[in-house]
Coordinates of C-alpha atoms and ligand atoms in Angstrom, one line a residue:
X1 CA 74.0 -3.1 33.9
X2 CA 73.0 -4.8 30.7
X3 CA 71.9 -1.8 28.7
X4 CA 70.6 -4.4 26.1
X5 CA 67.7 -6.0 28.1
X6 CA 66.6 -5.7 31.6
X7 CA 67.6 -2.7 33.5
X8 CA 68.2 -0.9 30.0
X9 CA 64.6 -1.9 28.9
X10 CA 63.4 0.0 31.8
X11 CA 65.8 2.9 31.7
X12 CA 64.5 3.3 27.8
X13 CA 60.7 3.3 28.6
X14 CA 60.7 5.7 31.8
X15 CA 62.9 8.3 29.3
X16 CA 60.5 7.7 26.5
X17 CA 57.6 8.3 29.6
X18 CA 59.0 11.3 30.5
X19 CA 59.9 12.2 26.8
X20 CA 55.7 11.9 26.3
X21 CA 54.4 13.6 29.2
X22 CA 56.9 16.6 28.1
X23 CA 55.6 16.5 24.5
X24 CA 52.1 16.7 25.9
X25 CA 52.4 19.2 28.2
X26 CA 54.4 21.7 25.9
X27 CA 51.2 21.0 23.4
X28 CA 48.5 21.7 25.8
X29 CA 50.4 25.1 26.7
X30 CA 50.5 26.3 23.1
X31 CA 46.9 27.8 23.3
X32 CA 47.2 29.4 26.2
X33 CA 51.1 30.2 26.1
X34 CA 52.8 33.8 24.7
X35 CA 54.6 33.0 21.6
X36 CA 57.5 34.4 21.9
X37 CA 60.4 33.0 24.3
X38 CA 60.3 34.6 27.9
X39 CA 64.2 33.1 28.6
X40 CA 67.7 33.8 26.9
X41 CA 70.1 32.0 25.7
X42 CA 72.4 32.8 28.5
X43 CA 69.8 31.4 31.4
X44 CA 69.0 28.7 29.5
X45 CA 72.9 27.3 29.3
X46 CA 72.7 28.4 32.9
X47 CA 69.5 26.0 33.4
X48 CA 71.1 23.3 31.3
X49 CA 74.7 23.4 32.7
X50 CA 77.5 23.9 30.7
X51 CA 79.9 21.7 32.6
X52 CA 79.9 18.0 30.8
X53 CA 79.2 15.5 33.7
X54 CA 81.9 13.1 35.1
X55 CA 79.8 10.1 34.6
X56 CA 76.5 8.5 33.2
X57 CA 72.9 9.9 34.3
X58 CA 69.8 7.8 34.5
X59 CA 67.8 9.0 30.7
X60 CA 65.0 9.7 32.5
X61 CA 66.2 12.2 34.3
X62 CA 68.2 13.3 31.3
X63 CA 65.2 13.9 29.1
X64 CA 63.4 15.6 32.5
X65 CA 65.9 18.1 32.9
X66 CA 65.9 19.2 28.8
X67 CA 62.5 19.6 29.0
X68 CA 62.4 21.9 32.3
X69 CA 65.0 24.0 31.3
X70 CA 64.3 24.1 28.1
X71 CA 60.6 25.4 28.2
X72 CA 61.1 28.7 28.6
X73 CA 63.4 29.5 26.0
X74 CA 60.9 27.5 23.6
X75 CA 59.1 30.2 20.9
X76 CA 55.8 28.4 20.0
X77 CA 56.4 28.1 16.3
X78 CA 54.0 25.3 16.3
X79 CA 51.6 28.2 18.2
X80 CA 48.6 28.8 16.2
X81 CA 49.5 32.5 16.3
X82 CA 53.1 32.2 15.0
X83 CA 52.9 34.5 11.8
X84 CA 56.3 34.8 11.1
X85 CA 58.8 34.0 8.4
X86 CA 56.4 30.6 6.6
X87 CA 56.6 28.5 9.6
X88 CA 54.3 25.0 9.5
X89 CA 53.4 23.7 12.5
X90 CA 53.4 20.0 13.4
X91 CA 50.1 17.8 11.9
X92 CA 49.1 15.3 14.5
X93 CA 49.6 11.9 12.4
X94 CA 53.0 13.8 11.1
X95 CA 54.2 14.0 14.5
X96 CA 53.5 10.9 16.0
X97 CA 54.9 9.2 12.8
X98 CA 58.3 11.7 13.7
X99 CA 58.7 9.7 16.7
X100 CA 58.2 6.6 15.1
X101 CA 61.0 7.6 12.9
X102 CA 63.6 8.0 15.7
X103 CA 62.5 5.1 17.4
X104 CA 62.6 2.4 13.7
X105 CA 66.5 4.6 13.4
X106 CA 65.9 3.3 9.5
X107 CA 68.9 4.5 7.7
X108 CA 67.0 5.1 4.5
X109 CA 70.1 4.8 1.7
X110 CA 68.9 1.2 -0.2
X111 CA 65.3 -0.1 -1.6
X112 CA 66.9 -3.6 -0.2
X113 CA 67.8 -2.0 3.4
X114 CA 64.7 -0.4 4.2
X115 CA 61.9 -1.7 2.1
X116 CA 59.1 -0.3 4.4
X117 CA 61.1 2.8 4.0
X118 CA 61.2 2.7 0.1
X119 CA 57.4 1.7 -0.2
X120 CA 56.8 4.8 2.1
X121 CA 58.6 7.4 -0.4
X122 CA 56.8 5.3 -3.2
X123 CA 53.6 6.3 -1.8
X124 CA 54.3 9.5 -0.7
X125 CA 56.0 10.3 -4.2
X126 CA 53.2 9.8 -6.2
X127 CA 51.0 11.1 -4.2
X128 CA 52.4 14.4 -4.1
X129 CA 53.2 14.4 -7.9
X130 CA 49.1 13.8 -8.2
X131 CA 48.3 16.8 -5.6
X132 CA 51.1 19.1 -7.2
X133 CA 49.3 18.5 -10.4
X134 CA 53.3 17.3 -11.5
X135 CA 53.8 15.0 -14.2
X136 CA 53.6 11.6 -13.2
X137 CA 57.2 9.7 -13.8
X138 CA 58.8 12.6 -12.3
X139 CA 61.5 11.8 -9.4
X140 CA 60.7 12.8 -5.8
X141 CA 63.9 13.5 -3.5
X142 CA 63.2 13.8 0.0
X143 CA 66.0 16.7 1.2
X144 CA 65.8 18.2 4.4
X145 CA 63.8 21.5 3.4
X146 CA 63.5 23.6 0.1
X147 CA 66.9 25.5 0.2
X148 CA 68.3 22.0 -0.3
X149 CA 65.7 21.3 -3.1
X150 CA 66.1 23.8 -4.9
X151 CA 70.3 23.2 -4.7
X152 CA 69.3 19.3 -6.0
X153 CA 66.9 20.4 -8.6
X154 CA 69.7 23.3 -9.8
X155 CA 72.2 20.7 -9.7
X156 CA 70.2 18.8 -12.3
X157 CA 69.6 21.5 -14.5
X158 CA 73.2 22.5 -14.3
X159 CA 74.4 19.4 -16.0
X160 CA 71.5 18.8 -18.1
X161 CA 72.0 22.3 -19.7
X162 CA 76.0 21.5 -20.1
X163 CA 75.8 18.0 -21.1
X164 CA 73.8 19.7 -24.1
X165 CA 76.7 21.2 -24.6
X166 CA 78.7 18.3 -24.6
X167 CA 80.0 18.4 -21.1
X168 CA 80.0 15.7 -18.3
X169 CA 80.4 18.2 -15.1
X170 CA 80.4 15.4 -13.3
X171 CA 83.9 13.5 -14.5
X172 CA 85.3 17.1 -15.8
X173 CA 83.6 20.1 -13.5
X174 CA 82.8 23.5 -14.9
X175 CA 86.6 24.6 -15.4
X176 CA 86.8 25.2 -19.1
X177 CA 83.6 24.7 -19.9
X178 CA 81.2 27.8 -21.6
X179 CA 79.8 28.4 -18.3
X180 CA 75.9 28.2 -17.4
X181 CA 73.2 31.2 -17.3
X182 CA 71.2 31.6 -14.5
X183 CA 68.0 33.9 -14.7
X184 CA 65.6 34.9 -11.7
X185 CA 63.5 37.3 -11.1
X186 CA 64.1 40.5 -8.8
X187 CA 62.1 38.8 -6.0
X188 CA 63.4 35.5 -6.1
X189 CA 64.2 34.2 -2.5
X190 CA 67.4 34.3 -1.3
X191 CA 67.9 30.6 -0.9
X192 CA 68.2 30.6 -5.1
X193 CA 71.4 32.5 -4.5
X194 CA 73.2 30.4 -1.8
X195 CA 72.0 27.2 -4.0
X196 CA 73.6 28.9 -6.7
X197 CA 76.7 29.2 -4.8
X198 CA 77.1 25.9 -3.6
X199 CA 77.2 25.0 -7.5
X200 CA 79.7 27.4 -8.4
X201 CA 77.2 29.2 -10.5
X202 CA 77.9 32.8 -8.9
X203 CA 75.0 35.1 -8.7
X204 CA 71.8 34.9 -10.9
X205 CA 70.9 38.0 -14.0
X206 CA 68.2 39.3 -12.1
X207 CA 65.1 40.0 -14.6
X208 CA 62.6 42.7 -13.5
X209 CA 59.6 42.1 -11.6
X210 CA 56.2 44.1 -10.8
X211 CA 55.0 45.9 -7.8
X212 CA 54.3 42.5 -6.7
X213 CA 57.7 40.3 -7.4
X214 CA 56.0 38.5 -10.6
X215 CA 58.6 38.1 -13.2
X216 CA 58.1 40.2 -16.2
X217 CA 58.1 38.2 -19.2
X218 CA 58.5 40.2 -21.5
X219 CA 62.3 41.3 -20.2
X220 CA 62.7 37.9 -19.5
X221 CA 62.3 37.1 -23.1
X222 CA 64.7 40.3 -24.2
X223 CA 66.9 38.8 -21.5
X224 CA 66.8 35.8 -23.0
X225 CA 67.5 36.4 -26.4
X226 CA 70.0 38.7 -25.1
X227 CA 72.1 35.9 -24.2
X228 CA 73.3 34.1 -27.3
X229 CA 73.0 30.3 -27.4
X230 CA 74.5 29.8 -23.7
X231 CA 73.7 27.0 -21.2
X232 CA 70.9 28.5 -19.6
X233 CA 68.8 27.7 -16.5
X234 CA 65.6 29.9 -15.7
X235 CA 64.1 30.0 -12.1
X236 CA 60.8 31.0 -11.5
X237 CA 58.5 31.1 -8.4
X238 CA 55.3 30.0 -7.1
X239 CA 54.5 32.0 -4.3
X240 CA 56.8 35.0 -3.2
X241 CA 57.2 35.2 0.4
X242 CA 56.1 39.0 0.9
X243 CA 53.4 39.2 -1.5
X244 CA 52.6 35.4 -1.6
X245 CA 52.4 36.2 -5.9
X246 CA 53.3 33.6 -8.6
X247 CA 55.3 34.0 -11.5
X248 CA 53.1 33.9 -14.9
X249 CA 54.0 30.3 -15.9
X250 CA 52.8 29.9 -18.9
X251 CA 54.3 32.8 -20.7
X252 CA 57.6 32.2 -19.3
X253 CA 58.0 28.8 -19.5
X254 CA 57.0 29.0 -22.9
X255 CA 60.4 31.9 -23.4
X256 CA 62.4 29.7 -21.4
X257 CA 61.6 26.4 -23.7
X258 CA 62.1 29.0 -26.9
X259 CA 65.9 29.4 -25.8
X260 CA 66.0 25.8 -25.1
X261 CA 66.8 27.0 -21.2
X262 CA 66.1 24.7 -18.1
X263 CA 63.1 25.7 -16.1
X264 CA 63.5 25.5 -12.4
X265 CA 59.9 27.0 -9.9
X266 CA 60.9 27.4 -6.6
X267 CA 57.1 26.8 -5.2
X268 CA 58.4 26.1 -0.9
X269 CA 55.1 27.0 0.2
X270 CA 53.3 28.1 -2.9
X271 CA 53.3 25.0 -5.3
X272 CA 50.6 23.8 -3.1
X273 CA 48.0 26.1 -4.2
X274 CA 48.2 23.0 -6.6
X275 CA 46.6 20.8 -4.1
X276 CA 43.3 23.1 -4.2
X277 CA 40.6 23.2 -7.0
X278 CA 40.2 27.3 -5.6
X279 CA 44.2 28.1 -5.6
X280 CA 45.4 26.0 -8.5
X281 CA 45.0 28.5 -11.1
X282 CA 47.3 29.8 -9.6
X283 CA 50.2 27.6 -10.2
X284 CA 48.6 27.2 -14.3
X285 CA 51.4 26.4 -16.6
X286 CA 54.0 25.6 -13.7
X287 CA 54.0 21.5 -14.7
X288 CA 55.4 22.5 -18.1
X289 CA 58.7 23.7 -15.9
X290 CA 61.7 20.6 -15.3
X291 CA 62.0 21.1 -11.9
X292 CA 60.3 22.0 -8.8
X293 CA 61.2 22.6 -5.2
X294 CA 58.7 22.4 -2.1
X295 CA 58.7 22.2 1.7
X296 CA 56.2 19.3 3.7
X297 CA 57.8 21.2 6.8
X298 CA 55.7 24.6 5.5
X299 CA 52.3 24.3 3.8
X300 CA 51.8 20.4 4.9
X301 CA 52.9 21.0 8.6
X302 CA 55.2 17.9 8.9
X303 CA 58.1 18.2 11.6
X304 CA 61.3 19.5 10.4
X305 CA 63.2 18.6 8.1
X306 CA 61.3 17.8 5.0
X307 CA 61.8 20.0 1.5
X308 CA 61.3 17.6 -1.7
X309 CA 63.3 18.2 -5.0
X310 CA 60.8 17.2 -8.1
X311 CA 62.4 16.1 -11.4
X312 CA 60.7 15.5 -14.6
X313 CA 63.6 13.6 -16.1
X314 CA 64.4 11.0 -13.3
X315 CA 67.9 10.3 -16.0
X316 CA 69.0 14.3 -14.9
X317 CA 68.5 14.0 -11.5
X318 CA 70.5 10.6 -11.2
X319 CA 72.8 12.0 -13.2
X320 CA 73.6 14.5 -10.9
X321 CA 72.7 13.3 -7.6
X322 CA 73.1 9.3 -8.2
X323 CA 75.8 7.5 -6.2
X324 CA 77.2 5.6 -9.2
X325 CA 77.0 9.3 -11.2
X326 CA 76.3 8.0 -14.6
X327 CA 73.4 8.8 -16.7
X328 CA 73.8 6.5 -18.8
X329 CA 72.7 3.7 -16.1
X330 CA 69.2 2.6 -17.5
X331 CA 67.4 2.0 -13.9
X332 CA 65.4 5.0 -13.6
X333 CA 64.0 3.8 -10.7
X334 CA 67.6 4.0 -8.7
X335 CA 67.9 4.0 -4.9
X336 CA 66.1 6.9 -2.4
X337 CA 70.3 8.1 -2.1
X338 CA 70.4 8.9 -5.7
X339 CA 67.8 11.7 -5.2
X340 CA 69.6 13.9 -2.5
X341 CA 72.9 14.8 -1.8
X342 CA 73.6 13.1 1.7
X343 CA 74.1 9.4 1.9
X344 CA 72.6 8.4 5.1
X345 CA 69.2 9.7 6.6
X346 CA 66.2 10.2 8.4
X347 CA 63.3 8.6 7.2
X348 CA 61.2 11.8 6.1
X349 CA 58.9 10.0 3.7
X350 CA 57.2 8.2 6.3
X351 CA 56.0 11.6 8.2
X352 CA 54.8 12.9 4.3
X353 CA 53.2 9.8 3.9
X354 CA 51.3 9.9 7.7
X355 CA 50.0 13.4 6.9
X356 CA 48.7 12.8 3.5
X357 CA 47.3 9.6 4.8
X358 CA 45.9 11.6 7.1
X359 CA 44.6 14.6 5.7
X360 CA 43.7 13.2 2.0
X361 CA 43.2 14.7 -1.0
X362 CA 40.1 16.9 0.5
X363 CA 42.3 17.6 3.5
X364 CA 45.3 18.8 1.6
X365 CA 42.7 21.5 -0.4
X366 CA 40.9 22.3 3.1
X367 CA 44.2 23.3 5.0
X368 CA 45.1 25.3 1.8
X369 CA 41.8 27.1 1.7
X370 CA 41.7 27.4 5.2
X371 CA 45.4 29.4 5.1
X372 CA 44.3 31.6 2.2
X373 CA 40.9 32.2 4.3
X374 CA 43.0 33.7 7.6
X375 CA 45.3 35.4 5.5
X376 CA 42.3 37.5 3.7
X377 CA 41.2 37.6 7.4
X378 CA 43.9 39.6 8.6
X379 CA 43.8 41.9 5.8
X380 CA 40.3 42.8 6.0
X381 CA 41.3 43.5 9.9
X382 CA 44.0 45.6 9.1
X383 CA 42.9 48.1 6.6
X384 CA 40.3 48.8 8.9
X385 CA 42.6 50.0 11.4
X386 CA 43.0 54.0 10.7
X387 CA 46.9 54.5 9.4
X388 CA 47.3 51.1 8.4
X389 CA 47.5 49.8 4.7
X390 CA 47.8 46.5 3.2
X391 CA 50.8 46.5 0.6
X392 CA 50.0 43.4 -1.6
X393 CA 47.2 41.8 -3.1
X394 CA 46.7 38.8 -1.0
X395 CA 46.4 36.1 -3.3
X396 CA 47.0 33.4 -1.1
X397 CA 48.7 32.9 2.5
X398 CA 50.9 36.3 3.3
X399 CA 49.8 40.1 4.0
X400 CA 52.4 42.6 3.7
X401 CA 51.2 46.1 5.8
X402 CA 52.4 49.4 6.6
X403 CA 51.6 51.1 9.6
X404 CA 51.9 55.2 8.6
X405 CA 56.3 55.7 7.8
X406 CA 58.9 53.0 8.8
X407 CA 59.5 54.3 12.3
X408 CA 56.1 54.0 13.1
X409 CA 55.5 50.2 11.4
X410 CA 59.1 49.5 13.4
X411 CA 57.1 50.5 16.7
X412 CA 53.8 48.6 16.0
X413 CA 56.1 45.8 15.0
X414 CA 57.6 45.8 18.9
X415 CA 55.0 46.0 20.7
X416 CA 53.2 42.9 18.5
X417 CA 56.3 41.4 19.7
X418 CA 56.4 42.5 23.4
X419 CA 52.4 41.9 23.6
X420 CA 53.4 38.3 23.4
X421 CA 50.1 37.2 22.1
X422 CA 51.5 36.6 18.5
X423 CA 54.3 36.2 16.3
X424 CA 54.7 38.4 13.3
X425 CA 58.1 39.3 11.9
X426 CA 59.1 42.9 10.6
X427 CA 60.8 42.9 7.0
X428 CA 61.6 45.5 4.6
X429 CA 59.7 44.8 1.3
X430 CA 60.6 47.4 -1.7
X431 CA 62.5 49.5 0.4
X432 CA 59.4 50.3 2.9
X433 CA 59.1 48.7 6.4
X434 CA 56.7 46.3 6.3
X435 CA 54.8 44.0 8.9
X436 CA 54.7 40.7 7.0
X437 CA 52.3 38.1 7.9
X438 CA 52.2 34.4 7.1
X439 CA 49.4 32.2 8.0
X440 CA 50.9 29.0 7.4
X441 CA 50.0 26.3 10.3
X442 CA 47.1 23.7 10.2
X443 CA 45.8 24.7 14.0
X444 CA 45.4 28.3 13.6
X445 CA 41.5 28.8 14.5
X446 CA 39.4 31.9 13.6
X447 CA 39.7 32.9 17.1
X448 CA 43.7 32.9 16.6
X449 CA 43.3 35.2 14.1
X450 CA 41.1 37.6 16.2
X451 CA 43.1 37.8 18.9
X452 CA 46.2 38.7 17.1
X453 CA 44.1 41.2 15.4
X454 CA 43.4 42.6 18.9
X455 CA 46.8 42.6 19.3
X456 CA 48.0 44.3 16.2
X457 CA 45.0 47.1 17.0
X458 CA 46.2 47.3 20.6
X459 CA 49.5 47.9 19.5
X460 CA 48.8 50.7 17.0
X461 CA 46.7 52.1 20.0
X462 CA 50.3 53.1 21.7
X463 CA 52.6 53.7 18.9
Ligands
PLP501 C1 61.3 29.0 3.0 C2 61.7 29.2 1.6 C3 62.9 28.7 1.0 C4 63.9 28.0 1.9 O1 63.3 26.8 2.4 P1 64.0 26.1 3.7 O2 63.0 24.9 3.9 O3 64.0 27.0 4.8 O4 65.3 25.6 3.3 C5 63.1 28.9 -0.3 N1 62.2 29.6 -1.1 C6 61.0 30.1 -0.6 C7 60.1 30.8 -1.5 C8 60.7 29.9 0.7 O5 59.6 30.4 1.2

């Protein structure tokens, strides 16, 4: 068979067929459809088959058999009523662009390469940089989520802060060097300490927070001046994921700039408060920072992967994350590769660009306002159930509550999860169980929000 032409022609379009009618049919389930997964992982390999087959299969019936077995070990993340962790769904234009990604198979390394590609992060860049309320000539890597953003943006800071100091980390690495200080707050996420591990920076000084994870500036500043005249990074954050708080920027940017310290925000879902004239105070004084990290794949519901790494000084990220490695190359516009740390790539800058394109600058506010609107929603419904309590002030798109003591929040929190109508996730949030709720998908309808209310209420009706 000529797999090229003819019978491969065909054998591509009836997969891509089948592919479509899948798609469309797991889509049109989600409103109707339990969130959680109804199969394991065991009946699933079972469905699947483990044993690899002898000899070719036709892709049609390749991408037919994925699909059947696969559905009932799918969770609806992209469900309306998926509350947990701060989980996007998928934006119509975003998606549809997604498979136009895999079918162009751009490898987007090179401006000359991929031009269409190139254009596409252009675009996108600068458009986000205007929503974010970022400064303008900053540099926009497109990484594959905000644990990776924040690792780039660190990594830039990092050498920035030593070559200060008269170190090139990148020819001579931190051996022998006077080290770098890294400062977060109590309540920074986790994903700050495994970025600060791939860059051999150990674990951050952790600087007090209050009762809802803000950074207390005023120990920052002691902290601060505690240090001597050090290398030293600060990392702030815009939008903590159990109270859904932002640091106070302005006061501690203004500390961090006194000690002559990098400012990093990790903002993965928060910096977009940005995007809305009703959320961006919020995020005042947060452009003054270096460096920013955000996900597309959270607040702007693009498909996975997609975090972005922001960099005021396009010369510090190249530095760190350039191919050629030098800063002192005077192209500050540079290649999409010397923004991220893989070399070759999925095109993610097309699907940010479809779902800005899409939405627009109204859009982006709309969905933003329209989170923070569900998310009072579900408060207002839960502290009028008797024994509940909301923990946090919900300043934007997550509710932390308490259902009576932590054996009796753990039982609400499984039958939520048995009830099968919604998603929430349990965590433990200043050493108290806590039912934590994050409203972060476009399609989630008042109605979604009622009838996981129902849900939680039926749920504390047998606990
Ligand atoms: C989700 C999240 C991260 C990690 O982002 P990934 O896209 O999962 O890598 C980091 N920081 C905060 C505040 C987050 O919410």
């Amino acid at each position: 068979m000529d797999a090229g032409r003819d019978g491969g022609t065909d054998a591509r379009e009836a997969a891509l067929r089948q592919a479509y009618g899948h798609a469309l049919d797991w889509l049109a389930s989600l409103s109707g459809r339990r969130v959680p997964a109804r199969a394991s992982v065991e009946e699933i390999v079972r469905a699947l088959g483990a044993e690899l087959p002898a000899g070719p299969s036709t892709p049609a019936d390749v991408v037919d058999l994925l699909a059947t077995a696969c559905e009932p070990g799918l969770t609806a993340f992209p469900s309306g009523r998926f509350y947990g962790f701060v989980v996007g769904g998928t934006e119509p234009a975003a998606l549809a662009a997604d498979w136009l990604v895999s079918a162009w198979d751009q490898n987007c390394v090179m401006r000359a390469v991929s031009p269409s590609y190139a254009a596409a992060e252009d675009i996108a860049g600068a458009w986000l940089l205007d929503l974010l309320g970022l400064p303008g000539d900053s540099a926009v890597g497109f990484t594959t989520g905000a644990t990776m953003a924040n690792f780039t943006c660190l990594a830039a800071g990092r050498d920035a802060v030593l070559r200060r100091a008269g170190v090139n980390v990148a020819r001579d690495g931190l051996a022998g060097g006077p080290g770098v200080r890294v400062l977060a707050g109590r309540d920074r996420h986790m994903a700050i300490d495994l970025a600060l591990r791939y860059l051999g920076l150990g674990e951050p000084e952790l600087v007090p927070a209050d009762d809802q994870g803000r950074i207390d500036p005023v120990a920052l500043r002691r902290a601060l001046a505690a240090g001597g005249h050090r290398p030293t990074i600060v990392v702030l954050q815009a939008g903590d994921i159990h109270s859904g708080a932002f640091d106070p920027f302005a006061e501690t940017i203004r500390a961090a700039r006194d000690a002559d310290a990098w400012v990093h925000v990790d903002g993965a879902f928060g910096l977009w408060a940005a995007a809305s004239p009703a959320y961006a105070h919020l995020t005042a004084g947060c452009a003054e920072a270096d460096s920013w990290a955000t996900d597309a794949h959270k607040t702007l519901n693009v498909p996975y992967d997609c975090g972005l790494a922001v960099v005021r000084d396009p010369f510090a990220l190249r530095a760190a994350m350039g191919l050629r490695g030098d800063y002192l190359i005077q192209d500050a516009q540079g290649d999409p590769v010397d923004k991220v740390p893989e070399l070759s790539r999925r095109g993610r800058a097309f699907t940010v660009w479809a779902a800005l394109r899409s939405l627009g600058r109204s859009g982006v506010a709309d969905l933003v306002e329209r989170l923070c609107r569900h998310a009072r929603a579900f408060a207002a419904g839960i502290a009028g159930i008797e024994g509940a309590s909301v923990l946090n002030d919900v300043v934007f798109t997550q509710v932390c509550a308490a259902f009576g003591d932590d054996e009796r929040t753990g039982r609400v929190l499984a039958r939520v999860l048995d009830d099968g109508t919604a998603w929430i996730s349990g965590s433990t949030w200043h050493g108290r169980r806590v039912m934590r709720i994050s409203v972060s998908n476009w399609s989630t309808t008042d109605e979604d929000v009622t009838r996981a209310l129902d849900a939680i209420r039926r749920a504390c009706a047998s606990a």
